[in-house]
XYZ file of C-alpha atoms in Angstrom:
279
model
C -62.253 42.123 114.095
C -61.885 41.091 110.225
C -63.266 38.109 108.717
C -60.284 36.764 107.987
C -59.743 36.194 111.428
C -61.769 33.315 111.539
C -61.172 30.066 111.113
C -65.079 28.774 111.363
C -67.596 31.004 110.625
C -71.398 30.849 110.935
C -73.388 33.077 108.739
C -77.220 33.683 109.137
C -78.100 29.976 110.639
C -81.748 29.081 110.607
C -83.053 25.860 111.156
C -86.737 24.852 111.201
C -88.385 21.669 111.716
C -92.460 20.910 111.041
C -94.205 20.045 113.517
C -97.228 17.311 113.808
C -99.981 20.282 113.499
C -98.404 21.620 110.102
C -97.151 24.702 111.843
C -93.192 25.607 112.032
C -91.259 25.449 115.241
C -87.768 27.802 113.904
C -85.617 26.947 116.569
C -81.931 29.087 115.503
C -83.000 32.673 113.539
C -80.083 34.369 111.503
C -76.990 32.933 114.119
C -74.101 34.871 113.077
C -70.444 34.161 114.654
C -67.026 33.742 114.315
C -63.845 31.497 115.801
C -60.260 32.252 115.830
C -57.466 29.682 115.190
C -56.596 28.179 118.750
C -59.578 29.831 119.918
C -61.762 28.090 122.927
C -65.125 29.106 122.075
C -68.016 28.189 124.443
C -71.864 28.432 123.152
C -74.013 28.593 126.167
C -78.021 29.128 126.504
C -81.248 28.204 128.215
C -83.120 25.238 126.959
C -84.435 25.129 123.986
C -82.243 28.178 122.200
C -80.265 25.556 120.153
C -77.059 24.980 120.646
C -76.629 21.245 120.660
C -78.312 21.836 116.603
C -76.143 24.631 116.025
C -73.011 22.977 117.297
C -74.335 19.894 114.999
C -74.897 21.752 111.461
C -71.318 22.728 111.985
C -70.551 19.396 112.045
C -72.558 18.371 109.286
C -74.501 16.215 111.131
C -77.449 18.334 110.096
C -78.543 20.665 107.326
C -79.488 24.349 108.267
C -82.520 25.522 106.841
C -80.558 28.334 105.069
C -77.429 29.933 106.394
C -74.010 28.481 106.003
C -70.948 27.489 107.885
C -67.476 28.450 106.512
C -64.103 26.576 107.201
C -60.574 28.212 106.321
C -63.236 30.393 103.799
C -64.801 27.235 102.352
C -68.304 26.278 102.692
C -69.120 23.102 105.126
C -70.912 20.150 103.638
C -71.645 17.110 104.907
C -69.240 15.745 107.868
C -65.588 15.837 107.152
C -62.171 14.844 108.746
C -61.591 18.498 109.528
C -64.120 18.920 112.118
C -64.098 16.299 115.219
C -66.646 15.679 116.808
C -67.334 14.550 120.963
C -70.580 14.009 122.370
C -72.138 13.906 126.002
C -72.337 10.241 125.054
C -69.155 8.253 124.897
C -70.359 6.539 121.353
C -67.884 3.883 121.644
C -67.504 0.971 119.749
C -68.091 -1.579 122.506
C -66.640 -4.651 120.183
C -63.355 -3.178 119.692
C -60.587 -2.087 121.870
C -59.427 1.329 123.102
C -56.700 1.190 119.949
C -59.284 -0.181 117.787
C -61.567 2.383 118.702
C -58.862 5.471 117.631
C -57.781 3.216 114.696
C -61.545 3.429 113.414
C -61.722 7.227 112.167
C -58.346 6.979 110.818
C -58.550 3.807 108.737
C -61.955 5.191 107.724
C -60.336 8.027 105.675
C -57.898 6.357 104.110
C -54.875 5.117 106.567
C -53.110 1.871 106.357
C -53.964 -0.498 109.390
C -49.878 -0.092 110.207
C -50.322 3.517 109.903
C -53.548 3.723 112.160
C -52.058 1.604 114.721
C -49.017 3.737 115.235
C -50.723 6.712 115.342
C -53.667 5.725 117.412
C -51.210 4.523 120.024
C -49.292 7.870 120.083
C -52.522 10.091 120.466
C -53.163 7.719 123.269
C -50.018 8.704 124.746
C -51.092 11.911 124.514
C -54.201 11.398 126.335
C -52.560 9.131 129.257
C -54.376 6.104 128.231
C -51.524 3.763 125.789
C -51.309 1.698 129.080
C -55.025 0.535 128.858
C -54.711 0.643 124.647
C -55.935 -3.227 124.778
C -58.609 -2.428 127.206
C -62.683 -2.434 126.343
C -64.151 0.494 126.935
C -66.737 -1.694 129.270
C -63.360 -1.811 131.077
C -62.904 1.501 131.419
C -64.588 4.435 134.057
C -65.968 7.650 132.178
C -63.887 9.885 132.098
C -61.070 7.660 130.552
C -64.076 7.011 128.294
C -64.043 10.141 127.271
C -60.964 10.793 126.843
C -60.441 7.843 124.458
C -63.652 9.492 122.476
C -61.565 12.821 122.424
C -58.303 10.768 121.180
C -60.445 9.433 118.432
C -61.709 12.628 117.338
C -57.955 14.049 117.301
C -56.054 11.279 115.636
C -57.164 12.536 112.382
C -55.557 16.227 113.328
C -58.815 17.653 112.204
C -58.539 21.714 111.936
C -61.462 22.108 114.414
C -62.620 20.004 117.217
C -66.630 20.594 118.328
C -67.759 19.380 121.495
C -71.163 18.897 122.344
C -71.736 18.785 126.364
C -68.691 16.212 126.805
C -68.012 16.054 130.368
C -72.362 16.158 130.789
C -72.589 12.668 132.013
C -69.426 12.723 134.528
C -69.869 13.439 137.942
C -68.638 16.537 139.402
C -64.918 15.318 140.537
C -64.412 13.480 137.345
C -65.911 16.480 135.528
C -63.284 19.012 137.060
C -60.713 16.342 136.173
C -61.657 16.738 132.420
C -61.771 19.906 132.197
C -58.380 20.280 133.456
C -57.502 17.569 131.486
C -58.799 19.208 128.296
C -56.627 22.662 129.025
C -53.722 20.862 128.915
C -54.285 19.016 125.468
C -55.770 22.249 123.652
C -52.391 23.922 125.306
C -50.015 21.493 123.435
C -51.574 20.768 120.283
C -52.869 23.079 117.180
C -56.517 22.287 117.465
C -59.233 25.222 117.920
C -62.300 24.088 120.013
C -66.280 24.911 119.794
C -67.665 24.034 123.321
C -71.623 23.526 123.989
C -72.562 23.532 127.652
C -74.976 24.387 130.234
C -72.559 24.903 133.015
C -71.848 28.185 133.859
C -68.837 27.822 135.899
C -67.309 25.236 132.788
C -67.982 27.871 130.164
C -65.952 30.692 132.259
C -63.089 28.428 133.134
C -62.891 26.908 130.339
C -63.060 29.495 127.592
C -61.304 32.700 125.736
C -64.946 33.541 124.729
C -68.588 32.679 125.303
C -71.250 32.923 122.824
C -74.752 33.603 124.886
C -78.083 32.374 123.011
C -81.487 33.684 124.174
C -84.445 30.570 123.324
C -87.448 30.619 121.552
C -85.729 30.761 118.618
C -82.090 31.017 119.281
C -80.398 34.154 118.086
C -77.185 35.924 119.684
C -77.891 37.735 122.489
C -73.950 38.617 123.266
C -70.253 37.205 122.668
C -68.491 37.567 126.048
C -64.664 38.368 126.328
C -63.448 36.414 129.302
C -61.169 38.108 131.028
C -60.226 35.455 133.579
C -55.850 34.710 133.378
C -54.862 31.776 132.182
C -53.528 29.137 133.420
C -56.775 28.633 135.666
C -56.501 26.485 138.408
C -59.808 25.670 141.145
C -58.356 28.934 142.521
C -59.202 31.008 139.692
C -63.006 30.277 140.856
C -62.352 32.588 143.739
C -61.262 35.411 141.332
C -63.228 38.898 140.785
C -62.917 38.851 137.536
C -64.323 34.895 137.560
C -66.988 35.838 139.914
C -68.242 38.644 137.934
C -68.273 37.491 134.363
C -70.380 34.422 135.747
C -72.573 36.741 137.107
C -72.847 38.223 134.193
C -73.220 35.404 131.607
C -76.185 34.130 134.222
C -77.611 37.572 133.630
C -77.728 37.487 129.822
C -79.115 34.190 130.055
C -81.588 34.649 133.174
C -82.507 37.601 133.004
C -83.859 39.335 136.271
C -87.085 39.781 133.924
C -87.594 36.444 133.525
C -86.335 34.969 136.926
C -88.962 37.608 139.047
C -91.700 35.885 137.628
C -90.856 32.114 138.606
C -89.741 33.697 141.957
C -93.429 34.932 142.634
C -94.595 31.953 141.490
C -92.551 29.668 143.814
C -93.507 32.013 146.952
C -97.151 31.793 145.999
C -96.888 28.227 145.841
C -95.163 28.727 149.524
C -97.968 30.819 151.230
C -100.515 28.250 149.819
C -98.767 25.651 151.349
C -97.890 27.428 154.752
C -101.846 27.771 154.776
C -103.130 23.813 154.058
C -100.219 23.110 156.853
C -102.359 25.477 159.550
C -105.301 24.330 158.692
């Protein structure tokens, strides 16, 4: 696949931070991908291989140690209205309303307040929530939350939308609501998306790819093809192909290596136990 290709592209991301002692702690070393227009891209890892920082340089939000991140072929700096941005955390504007709230990013670039109110009422169309457009988002449950968080970071048509564990904080009915919810929008609209999670099951159903991270420091370990049909329904859960590319993602980033030992551990832990309850 050519570099052209790619509508984001990370080259050679490190990031280090110091830590109290004086030492180093490098937590991404040389990350090196790429994401097509329209592309759903998932990044997925153990703890601590940094993806939530990774998915954050991209959005400017922080400043690689060296390495750069390329947009249509031009370097990323700083945060821009090209790249939205939706966290685990709603990050609401509790003061203003759900219109207010999607007015906000546009006025901030530049958009009349007539201009930003018409538009921020038609992305809430979009999202199923210009019914509750004079609502407070104290008003509102979590997932509609969210969604209004995703209408904001679309009403500005940015080329790229990053998402940083979105539907984290949802509970699991509301979750699978979202993430239905969120096929149908990237389906309708020309917006590529960069997905961090944890969730194994939300990366696969989610995604056209998955970037795996090993920890300790983050590098590549493998981009996975997924294979799974689209449209995916709960059904597609069920499917071989789902059911072995999960298996396999959980491989790359569990390996059987590092499971055995945390395995002994816990049945060492169960003997002792078994023993003081003889006694």
């Amino acid at each position: 696949m050519e570099n052209s290709e790619f509508i984001l592209e990370a080259k050679n991301i490190v990031k280090e931070f110091d830590e109290s002692d004086g030492s180093i702690h490098r937590v991404l070393d040389g990350v090196s991908f790429g994401v097509k227009h329209r592309e759903f891209l998932s990044i997925i890892g153990p703890s601590g291989c940094g993806k939530s920082t990774l998915i954050r340089i991209a959005a400017g939000l922080e400043t690689a140690t060296s390495g750069k991140f390329f947009l249509d072929g031009k370097m990323v700096s700083g945060t821009g209205a090209e790249r939205g941005m939706v966290f685990q955390k709603y990050t609401l504007f509790p003061w203003l309303s759900v219109k207010q709230n999607v007015m906000f990013g546009l006025e901030s670039i530049g958009y009349g307040k007539d201009e930003a109110e018409e538009s921020a009422y038609q992305w809430l169309q979009i999202v199923g929530l210009d019914k509750y457009a004079s609502y407070y988002p104290k008003q509102l449950s979590g997932g509609m939350q969210q969604r209004v968080a995703i209408a904001r970071a679309l009403a500005p048509q940015p080329r790229v939308l990053l998402m940083d564990e979105p539907f984290g904080a949802l509970d699991a009915q509301t979750r699978s609501q979202m993430q239905k919810y969120l096929l149908e929008v990237w389906k309708n609209i020309d917006i590529t998306i960069l997905f961090v999670t944890h969730d194994l099951d939300e990366a696969v159903f989610l995604s056209d790819r998955i970037l795996t991270l090993q920890a300790n420091p983050g590098k590549v370990k493998e981009m996975v093809t997924v294979n799974v049909p689209r449209p995916r329904t709960e059904e597609s859960l069920f499917l071989p192909e789902f059911v072995t590319l999960r298996k396999h993602v959980e491989d790359l980033i569990h390996p059987v290596s590092e499971t055995k030992p945390q395995e002994e551990k816990f049945n060492i832990i169960n003997m002792v136990g078994k023993k003081n309850a003889a006694k």
